[in-house]
PDB file of C-alpha atoms and ligand atoms in Angstrom:
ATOM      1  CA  UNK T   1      90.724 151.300  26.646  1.00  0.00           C
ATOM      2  CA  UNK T   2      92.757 154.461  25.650  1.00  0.00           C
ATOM      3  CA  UNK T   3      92.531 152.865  21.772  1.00  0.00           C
ATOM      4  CA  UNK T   4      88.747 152.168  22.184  1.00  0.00           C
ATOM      5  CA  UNK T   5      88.094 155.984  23.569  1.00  0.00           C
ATOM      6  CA  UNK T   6      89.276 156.948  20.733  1.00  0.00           C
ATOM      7  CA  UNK T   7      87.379 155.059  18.748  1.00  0.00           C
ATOM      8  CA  UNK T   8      84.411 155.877  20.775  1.00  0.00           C
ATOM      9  CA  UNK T   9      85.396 159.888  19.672  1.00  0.00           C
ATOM     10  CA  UNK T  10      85.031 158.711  15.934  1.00  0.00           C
ATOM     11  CA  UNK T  11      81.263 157.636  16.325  1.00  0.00           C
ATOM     12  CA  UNK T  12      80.743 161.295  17.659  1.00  0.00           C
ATOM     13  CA  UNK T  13      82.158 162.156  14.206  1.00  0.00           C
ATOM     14  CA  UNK T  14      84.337 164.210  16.487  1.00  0.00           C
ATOM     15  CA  UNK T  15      87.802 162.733  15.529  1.00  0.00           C
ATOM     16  CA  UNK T  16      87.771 164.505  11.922  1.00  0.00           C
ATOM     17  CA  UNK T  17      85.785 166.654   9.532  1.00  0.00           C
ATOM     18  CA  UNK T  18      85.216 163.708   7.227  1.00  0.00           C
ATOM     19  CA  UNK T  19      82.444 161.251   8.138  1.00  0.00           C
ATOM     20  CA  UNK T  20      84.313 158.364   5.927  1.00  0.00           C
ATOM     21  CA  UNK T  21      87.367 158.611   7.660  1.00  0.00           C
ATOM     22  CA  UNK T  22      85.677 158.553  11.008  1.00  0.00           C
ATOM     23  CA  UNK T  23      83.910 155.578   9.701  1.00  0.00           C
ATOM     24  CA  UNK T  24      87.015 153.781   8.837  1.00  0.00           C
ATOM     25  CA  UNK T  25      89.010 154.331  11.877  1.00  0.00           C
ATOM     26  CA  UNK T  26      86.464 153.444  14.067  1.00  0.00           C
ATOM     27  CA  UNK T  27      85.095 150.535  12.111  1.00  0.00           C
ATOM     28  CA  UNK T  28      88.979 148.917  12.864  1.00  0.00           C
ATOM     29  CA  UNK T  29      89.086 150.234  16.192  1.00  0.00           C
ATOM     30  CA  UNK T  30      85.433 148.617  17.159  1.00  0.00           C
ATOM     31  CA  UNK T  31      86.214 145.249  15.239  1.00  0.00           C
ATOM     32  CA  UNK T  32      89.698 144.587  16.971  1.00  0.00           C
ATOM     33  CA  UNK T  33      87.642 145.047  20.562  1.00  0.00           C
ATOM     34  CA  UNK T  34      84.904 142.872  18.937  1.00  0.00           C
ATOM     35  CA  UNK T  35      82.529 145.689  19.299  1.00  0.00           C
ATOM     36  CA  UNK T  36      79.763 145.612  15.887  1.00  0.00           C
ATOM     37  CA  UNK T  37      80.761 149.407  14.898  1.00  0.00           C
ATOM     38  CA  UNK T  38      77.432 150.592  13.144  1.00  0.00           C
ATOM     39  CA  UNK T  39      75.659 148.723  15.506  1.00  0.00           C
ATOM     40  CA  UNK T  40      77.252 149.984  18.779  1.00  0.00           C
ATOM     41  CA  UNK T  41      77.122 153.621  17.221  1.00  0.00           C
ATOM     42  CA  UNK T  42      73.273 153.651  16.835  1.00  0.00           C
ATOM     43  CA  UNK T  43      72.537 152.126  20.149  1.00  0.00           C
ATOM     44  CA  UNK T  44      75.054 154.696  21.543  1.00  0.00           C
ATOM     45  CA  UNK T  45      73.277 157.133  20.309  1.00  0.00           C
ATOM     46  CA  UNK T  46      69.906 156.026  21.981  1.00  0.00           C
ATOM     47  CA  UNK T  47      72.110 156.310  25.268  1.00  0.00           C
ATOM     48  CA  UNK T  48      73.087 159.760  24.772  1.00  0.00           C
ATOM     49  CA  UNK T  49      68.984 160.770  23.382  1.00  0.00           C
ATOM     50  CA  UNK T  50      68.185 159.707  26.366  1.00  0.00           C
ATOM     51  CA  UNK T  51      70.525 159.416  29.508  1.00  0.00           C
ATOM     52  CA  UNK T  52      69.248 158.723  32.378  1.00  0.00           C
ATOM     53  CA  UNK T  53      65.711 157.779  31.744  1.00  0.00           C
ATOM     54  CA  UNK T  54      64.850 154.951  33.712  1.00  0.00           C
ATOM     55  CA  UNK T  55      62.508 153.683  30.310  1.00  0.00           C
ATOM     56  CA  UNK T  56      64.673 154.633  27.489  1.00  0.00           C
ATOM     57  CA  UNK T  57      68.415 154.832  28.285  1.00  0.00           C
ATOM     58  CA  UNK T  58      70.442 151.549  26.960  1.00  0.00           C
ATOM     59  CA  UNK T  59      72.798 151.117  29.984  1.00  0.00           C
ATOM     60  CA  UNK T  60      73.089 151.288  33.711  1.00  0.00           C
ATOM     61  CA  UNK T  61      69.416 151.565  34.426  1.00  0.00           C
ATOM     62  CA  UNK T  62      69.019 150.939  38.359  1.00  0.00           C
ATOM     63  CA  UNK T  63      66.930 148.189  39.595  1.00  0.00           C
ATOM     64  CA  UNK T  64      63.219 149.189  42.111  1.00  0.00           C
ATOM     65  CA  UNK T  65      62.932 148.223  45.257  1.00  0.00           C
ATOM     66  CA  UNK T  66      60.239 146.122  44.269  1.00  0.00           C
ATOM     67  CA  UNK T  67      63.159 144.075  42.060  1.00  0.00           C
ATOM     68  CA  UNK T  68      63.612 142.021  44.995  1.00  0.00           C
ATOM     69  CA  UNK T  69      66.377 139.652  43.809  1.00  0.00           C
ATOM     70  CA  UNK T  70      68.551 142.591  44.321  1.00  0.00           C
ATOM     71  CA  UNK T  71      67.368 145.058  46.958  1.00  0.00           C
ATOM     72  CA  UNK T  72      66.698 142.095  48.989  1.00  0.00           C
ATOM     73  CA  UNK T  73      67.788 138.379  48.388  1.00  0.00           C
ATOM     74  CA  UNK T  74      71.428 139.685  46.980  1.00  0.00           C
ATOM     75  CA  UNK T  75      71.801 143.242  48.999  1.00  0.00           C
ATOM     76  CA  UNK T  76      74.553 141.820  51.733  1.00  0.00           C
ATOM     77  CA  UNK T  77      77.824 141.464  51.451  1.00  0.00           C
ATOM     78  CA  UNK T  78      78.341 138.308  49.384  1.00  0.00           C
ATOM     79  CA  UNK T  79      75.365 138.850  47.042  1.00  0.00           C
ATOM     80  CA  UNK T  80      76.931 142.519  46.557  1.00  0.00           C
ATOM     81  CA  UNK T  81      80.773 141.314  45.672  1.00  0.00           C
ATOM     82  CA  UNK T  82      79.176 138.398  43.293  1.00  0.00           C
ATOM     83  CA  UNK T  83      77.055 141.302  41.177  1.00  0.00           C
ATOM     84  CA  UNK T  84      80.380 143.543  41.452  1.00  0.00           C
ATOM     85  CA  UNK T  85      82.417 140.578  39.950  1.00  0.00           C
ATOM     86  CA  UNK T  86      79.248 139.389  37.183  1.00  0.00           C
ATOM     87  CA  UNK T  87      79.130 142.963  36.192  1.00  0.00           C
ATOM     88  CA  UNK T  88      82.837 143.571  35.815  1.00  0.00           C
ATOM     89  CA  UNK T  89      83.835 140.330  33.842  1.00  0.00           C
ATOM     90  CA  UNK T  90      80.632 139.787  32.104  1.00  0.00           C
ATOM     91  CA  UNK T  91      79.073 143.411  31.610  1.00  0.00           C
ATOM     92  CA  UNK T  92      80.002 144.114  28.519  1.00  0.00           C
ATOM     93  CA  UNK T  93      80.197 140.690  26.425  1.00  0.00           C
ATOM     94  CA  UNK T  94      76.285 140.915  27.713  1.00  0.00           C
ATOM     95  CA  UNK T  95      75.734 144.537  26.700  1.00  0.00           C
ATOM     96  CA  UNK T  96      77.191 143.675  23.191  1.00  0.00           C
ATOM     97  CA  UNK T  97      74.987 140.531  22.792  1.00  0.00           C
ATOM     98  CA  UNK T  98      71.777 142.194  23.665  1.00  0.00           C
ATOM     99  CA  UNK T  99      71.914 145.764  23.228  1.00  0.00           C
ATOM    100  CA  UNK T 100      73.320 145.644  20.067  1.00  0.00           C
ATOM    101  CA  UNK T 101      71.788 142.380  18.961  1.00  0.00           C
ATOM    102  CA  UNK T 102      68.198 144.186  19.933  1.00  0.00           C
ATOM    103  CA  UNK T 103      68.720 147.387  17.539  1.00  0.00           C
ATOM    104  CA  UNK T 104      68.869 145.370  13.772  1.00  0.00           C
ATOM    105  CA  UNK T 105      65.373 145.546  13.513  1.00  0.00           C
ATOM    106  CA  UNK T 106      64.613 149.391  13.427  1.00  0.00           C
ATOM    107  CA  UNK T 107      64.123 151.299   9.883  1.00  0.00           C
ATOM    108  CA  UNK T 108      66.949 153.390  10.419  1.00  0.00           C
ATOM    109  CA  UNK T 109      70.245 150.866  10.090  1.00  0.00           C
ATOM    110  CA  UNK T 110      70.613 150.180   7.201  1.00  0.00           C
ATOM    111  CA  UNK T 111      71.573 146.269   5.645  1.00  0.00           C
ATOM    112  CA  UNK T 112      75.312 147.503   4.523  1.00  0.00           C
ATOM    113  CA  UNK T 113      75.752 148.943   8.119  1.00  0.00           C
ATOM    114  CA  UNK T 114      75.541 145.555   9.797  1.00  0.00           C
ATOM    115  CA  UNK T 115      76.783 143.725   7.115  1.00  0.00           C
ATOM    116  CA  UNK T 116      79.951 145.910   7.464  1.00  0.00           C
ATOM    117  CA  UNK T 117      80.048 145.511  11.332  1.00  0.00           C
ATOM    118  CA  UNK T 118      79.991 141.608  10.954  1.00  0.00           C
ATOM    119  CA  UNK T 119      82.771 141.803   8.077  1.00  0.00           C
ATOM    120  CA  UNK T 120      84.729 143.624  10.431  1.00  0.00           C
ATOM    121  CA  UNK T 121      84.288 141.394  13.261  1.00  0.00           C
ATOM    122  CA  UNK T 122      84.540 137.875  11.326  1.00  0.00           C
ATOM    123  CA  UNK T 123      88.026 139.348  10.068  1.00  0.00           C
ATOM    124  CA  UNK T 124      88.937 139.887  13.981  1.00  0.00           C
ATOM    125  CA  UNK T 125      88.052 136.874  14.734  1.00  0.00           C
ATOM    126  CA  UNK T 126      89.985 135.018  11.691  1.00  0.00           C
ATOM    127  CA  UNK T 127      93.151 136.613  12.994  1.00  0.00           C
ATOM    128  CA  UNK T 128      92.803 135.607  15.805  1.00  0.00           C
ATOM    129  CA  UNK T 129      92.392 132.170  15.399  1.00  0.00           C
ATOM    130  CA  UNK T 130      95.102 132.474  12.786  1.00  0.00           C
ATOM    131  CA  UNK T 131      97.209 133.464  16.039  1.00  0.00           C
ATOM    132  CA  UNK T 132      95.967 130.615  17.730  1.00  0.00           C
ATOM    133  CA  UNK T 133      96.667 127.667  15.438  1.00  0.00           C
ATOM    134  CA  UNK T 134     100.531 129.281  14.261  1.00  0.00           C
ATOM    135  CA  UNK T 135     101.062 130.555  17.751  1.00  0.00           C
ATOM    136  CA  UNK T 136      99.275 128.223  20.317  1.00  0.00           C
ATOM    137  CA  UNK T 137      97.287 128.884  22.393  1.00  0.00           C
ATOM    138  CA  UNK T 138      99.091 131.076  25.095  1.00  0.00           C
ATOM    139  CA  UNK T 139     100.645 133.330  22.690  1.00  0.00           C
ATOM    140  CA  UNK T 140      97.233 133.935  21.430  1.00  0.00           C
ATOM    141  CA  UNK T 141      95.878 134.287  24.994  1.00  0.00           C
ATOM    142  CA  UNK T 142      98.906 136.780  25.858  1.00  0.00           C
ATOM    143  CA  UNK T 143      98.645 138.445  22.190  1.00  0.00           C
ATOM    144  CA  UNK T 144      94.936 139.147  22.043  1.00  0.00           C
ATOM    145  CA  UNK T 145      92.571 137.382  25.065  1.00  0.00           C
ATOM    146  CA  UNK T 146      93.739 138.748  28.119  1.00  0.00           C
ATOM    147  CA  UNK T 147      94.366 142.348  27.371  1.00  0.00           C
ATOM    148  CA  UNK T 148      90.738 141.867  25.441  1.00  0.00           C
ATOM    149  CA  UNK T 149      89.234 140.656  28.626  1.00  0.00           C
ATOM    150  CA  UNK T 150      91.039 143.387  30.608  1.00  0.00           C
ATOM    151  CA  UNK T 151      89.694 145.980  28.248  1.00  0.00           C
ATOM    152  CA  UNK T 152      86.258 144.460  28.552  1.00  0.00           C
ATOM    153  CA  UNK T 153      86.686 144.602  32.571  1.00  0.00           C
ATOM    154  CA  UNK T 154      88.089 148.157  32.259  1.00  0.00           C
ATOM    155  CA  UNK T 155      85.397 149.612  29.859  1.00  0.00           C
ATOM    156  CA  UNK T 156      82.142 148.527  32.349  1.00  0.00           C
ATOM    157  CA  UNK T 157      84.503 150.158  35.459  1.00  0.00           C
ATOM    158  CA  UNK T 158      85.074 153.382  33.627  1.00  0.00           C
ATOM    159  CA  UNK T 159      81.362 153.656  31.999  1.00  0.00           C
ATOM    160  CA  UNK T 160      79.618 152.656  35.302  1.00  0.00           C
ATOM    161  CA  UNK T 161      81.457 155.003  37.490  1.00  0.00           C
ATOM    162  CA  UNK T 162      80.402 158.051  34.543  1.00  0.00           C
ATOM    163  CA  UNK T 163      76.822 157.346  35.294  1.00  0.00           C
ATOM    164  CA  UNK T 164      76.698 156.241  38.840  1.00  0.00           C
ATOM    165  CA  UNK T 165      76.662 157.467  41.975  1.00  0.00           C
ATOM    166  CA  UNK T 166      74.953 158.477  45.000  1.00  0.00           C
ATOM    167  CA  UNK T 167      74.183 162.279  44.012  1.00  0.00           C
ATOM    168  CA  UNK T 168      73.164 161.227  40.811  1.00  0.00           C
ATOM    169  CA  UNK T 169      69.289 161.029  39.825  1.00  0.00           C
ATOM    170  CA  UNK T 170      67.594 158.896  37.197  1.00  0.00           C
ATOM    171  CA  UNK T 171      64.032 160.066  35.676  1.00  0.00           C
ATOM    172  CA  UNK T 172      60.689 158.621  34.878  1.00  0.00           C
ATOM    173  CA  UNK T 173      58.981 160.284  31.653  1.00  0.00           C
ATOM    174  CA  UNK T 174      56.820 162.585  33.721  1.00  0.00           C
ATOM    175  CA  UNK T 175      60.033 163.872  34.907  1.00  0.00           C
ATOM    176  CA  UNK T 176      63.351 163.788  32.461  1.00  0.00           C
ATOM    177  CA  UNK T 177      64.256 165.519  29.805  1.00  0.00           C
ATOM    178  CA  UNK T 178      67.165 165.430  27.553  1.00  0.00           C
ATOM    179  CA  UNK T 179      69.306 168.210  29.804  1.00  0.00           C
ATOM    180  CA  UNK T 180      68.344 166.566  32.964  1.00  0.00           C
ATOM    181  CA  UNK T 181      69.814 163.518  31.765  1.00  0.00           C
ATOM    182  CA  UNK T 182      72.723 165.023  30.284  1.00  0.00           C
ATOM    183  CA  UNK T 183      73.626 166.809  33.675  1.00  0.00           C
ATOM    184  CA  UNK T 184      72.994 163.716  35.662  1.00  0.00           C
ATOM    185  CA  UNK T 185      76.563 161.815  34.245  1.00  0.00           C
ATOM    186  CA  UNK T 186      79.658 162.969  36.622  1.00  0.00           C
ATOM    187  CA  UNK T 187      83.451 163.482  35.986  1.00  0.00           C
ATOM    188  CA  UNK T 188      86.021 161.365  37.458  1.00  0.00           C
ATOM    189  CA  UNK T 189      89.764 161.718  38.682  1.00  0.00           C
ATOM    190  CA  UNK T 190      91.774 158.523  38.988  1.00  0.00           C
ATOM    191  CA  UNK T 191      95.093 160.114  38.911  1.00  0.00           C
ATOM    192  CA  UNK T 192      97.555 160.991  36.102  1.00  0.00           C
ATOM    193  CA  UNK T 193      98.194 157.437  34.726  1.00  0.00           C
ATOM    194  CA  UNK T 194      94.452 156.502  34.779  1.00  0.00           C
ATOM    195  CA  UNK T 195      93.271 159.918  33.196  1.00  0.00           C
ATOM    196  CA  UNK T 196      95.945 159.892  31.059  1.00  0.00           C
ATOM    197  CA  UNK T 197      95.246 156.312  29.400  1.00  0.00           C
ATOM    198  CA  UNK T 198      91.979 157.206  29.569  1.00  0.00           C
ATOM    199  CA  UNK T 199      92.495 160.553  27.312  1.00  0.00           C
ATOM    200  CA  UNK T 200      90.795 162.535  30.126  1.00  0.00           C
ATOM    201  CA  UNK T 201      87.954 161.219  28.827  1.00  0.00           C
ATOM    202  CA  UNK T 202      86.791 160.228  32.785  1.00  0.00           C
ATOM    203  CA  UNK T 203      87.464 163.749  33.753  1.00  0.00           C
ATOM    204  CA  UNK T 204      85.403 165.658  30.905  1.00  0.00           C
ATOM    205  CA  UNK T 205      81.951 163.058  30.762  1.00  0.00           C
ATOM    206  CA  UNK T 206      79.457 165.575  31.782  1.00  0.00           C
ATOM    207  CA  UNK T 207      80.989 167.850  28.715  1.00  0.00           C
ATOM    208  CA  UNK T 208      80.923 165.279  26.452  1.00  0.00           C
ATOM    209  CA  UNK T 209      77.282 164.675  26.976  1.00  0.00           C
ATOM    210  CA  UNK T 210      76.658 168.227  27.203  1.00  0.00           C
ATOM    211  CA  UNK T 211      78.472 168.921  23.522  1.00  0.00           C
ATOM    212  CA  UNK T 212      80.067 165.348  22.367  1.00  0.00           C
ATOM    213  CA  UNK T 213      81.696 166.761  19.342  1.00  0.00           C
ATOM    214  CA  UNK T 214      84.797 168.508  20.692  1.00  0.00           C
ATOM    215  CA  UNK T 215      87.760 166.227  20.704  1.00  0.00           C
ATOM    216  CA  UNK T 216      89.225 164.624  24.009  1.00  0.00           C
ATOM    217  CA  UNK T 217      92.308 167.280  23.684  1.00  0.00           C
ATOM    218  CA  UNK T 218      89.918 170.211  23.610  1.00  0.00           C
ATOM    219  CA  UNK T 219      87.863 168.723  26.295  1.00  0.00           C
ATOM    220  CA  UNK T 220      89.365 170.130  29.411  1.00  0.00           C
ATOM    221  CA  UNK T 221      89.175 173.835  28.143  1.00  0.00           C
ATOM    222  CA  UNK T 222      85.248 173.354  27.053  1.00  0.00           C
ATOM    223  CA  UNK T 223      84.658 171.982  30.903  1.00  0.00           C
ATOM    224  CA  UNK T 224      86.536 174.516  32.132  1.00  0.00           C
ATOM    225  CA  UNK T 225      84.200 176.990  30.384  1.00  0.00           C
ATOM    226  CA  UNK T 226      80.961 175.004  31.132  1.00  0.00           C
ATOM    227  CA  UNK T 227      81.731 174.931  34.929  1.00  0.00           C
ATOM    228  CA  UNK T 228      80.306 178.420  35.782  1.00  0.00           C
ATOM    229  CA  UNK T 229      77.385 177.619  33.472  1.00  0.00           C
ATOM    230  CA  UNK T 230      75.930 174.854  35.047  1.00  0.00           C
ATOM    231  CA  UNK T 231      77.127 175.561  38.604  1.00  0.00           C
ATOM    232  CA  UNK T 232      75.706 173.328  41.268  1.00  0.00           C
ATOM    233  CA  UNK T 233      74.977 170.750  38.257  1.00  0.00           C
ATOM    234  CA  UNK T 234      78.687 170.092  37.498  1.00  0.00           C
ATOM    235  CA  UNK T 235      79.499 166.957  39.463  1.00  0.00           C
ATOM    236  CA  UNK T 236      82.676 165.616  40.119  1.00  0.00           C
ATOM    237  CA  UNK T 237      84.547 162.946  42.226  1.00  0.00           C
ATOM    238  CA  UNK T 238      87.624 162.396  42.752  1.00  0.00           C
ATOM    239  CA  UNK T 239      88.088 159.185  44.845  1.00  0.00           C
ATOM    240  CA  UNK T 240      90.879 156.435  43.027  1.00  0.00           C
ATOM    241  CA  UNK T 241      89.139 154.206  41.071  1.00  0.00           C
ATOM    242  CA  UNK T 242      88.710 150.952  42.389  1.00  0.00           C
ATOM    243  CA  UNK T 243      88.067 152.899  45.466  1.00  0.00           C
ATOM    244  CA  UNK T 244      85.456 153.787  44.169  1.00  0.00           C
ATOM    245  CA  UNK T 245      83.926 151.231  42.210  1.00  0.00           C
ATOM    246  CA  UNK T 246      83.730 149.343  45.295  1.00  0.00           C
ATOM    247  CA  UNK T 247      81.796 152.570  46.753  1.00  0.00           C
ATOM    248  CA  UNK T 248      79.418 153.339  44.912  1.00  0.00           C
ATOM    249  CA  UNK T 249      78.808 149.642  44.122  1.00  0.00           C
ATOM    250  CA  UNK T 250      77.420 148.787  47.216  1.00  0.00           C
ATOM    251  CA  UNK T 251      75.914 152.394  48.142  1.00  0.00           C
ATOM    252  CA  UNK T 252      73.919 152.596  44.805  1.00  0.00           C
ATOM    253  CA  UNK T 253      71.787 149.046  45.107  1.00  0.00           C
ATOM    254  CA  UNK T 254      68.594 150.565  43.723  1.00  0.00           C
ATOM    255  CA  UNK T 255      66.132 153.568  42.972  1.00  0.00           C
ATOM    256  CA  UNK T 256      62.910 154.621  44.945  1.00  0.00           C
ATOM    257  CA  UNK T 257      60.896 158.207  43.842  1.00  0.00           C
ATOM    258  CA  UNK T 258      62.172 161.147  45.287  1.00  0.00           C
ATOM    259  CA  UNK T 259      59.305 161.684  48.170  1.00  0.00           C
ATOM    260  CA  UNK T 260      59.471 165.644  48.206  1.00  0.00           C
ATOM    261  CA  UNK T 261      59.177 165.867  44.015  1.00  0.00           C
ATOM    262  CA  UNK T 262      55.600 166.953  43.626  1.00  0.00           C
ATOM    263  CA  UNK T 263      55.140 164.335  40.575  1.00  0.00           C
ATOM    264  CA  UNK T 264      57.328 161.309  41.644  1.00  0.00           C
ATOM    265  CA  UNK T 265      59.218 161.260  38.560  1.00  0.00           C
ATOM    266  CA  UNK T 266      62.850 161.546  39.996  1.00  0.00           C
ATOM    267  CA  UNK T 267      64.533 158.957  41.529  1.00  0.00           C
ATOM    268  CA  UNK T 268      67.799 158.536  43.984  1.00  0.00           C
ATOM    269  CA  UNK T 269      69.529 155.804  44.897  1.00  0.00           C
ATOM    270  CA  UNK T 270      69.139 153.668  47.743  1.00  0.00           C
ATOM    271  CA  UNK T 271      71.470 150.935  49.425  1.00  0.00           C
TER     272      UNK T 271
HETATM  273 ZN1   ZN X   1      79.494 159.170  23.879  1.00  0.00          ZN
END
């Protein structure tokens, strides 16, 4: 996960002052997690155009009440621990299939982009069944699958608890806008090993969609600075991670318009 951040800081263009090399590290670090680099970049992107917005952001947008296969039929307790265990192990194979499947078609990305992407991943996915047929298959599991399912597990924890929780709204159009969304993201703490193979990057999210080109190690010092700024708006939580997973998993089942907003256009979470 600590790899992938990184990676993650080079489609920012945030890692160095040359786009190419940016390009290049991130390309390997994206194709070794099987991520489509161009790809994931662009719909990235989208996500941080337009965070929060219950019609245009690409991840974690809440279910309505009236979705009643979740705020009904599968809000008790064993319809809650089988979304939290779907969402966990399969969030993010799903997310790559169809967020990043769904974006090839704009004007924008452009044919040597994806082709580049898939290069990357088809040579991932050669060494790995290289691995597999000199190796066998636990050595390949040990080598490459688990800690690649682990990562996949770790990546939908870490992302979902950035955008999600109780204080945090969503927005219809009548109502968001681009720093609305921005300050609706919160920081984390899950301790010194957890932030630390996480670069920090838990504990400085609202910063990085505030300004996402500083790098993780300047991070701190530009939330430290935004703090006073935003006041009120900062949010942060500092409850241990599965902890809170589990928490705000079951208190954040769905959205329903804010009653008191004069235009109905922000939302809150419901359980
Ligand atoms: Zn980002």
């Amino acid at each position: 996960m600590g790899f992938w951040i990184l990676g993650h800081e080079c489609g920012h263009n945030a890692f160095s002052e040359y786009r190419w090399i940016d390009d290049a590290i991130d390309l390997f670090i994206h194709s070794v997690t099987l991520t489509p680099y161009f790809t994931f970049k662009y719909s990235h992107r989208n996500h941080h155009a337009h965070t929060n917005s219950l019609e245009l952001d690409e991840v974690y947008i809440p279910k309505r009440k009236s979705d009643t296969f979740f705020s009904e039929f599968m809000n008790n307790g064993p319809g809650n621990v089988f979304i939290l265990i779907i969402r966990v192990t399969l969030g993010h194979p799903l997310y790559m299939i169809f967020n990043t499947l769904g974006i090839f078609n704009d004007r924008e990305r452009e044919l040597h982009h994806v082709v580049l992407s898939d290069v990357g991943i088809i040579a991932v996915l050669y060494a790995f069944y290289h691995l597999f047929v000199t190796e066998g298959v636990k050595m390949a599991a040990f080598l490459y699958g688990i800690p690649l399912f682990a990562f996949s597990c770790i990546f939908i924890i870490v992302t979902y608890l950035n955008h999600t929780h109780p204080s945090v709204p969503h927005f219809d159009s009548t109502e968001w806008n681009w720093i609305r969304g921005a300050l609706s993201t919160i920081d984390r703490d899950y301790g010194k090993l957890m932030n630390w193979a996480f670069h920090n990057s838990n504990q400085n999210h609202v910063i990085h969609h505030l300004f996402p080109m500083p790098p993780h190690y300047h991070a701190f010092e530009a939330t430290e600075a935004i703090k006073p700024i935003i006041g009120d708006y900062y949010k942060y939580d500092d409850t241990l991670i599965l902890k809170a997973m589990w928490r705000d998993m079951m208190e954040c089942i769905y959205v329903e318009p804010d009653e008191s907003s004069e235009n109905k256009g922000v939302y809150w979470y419901f359980k």
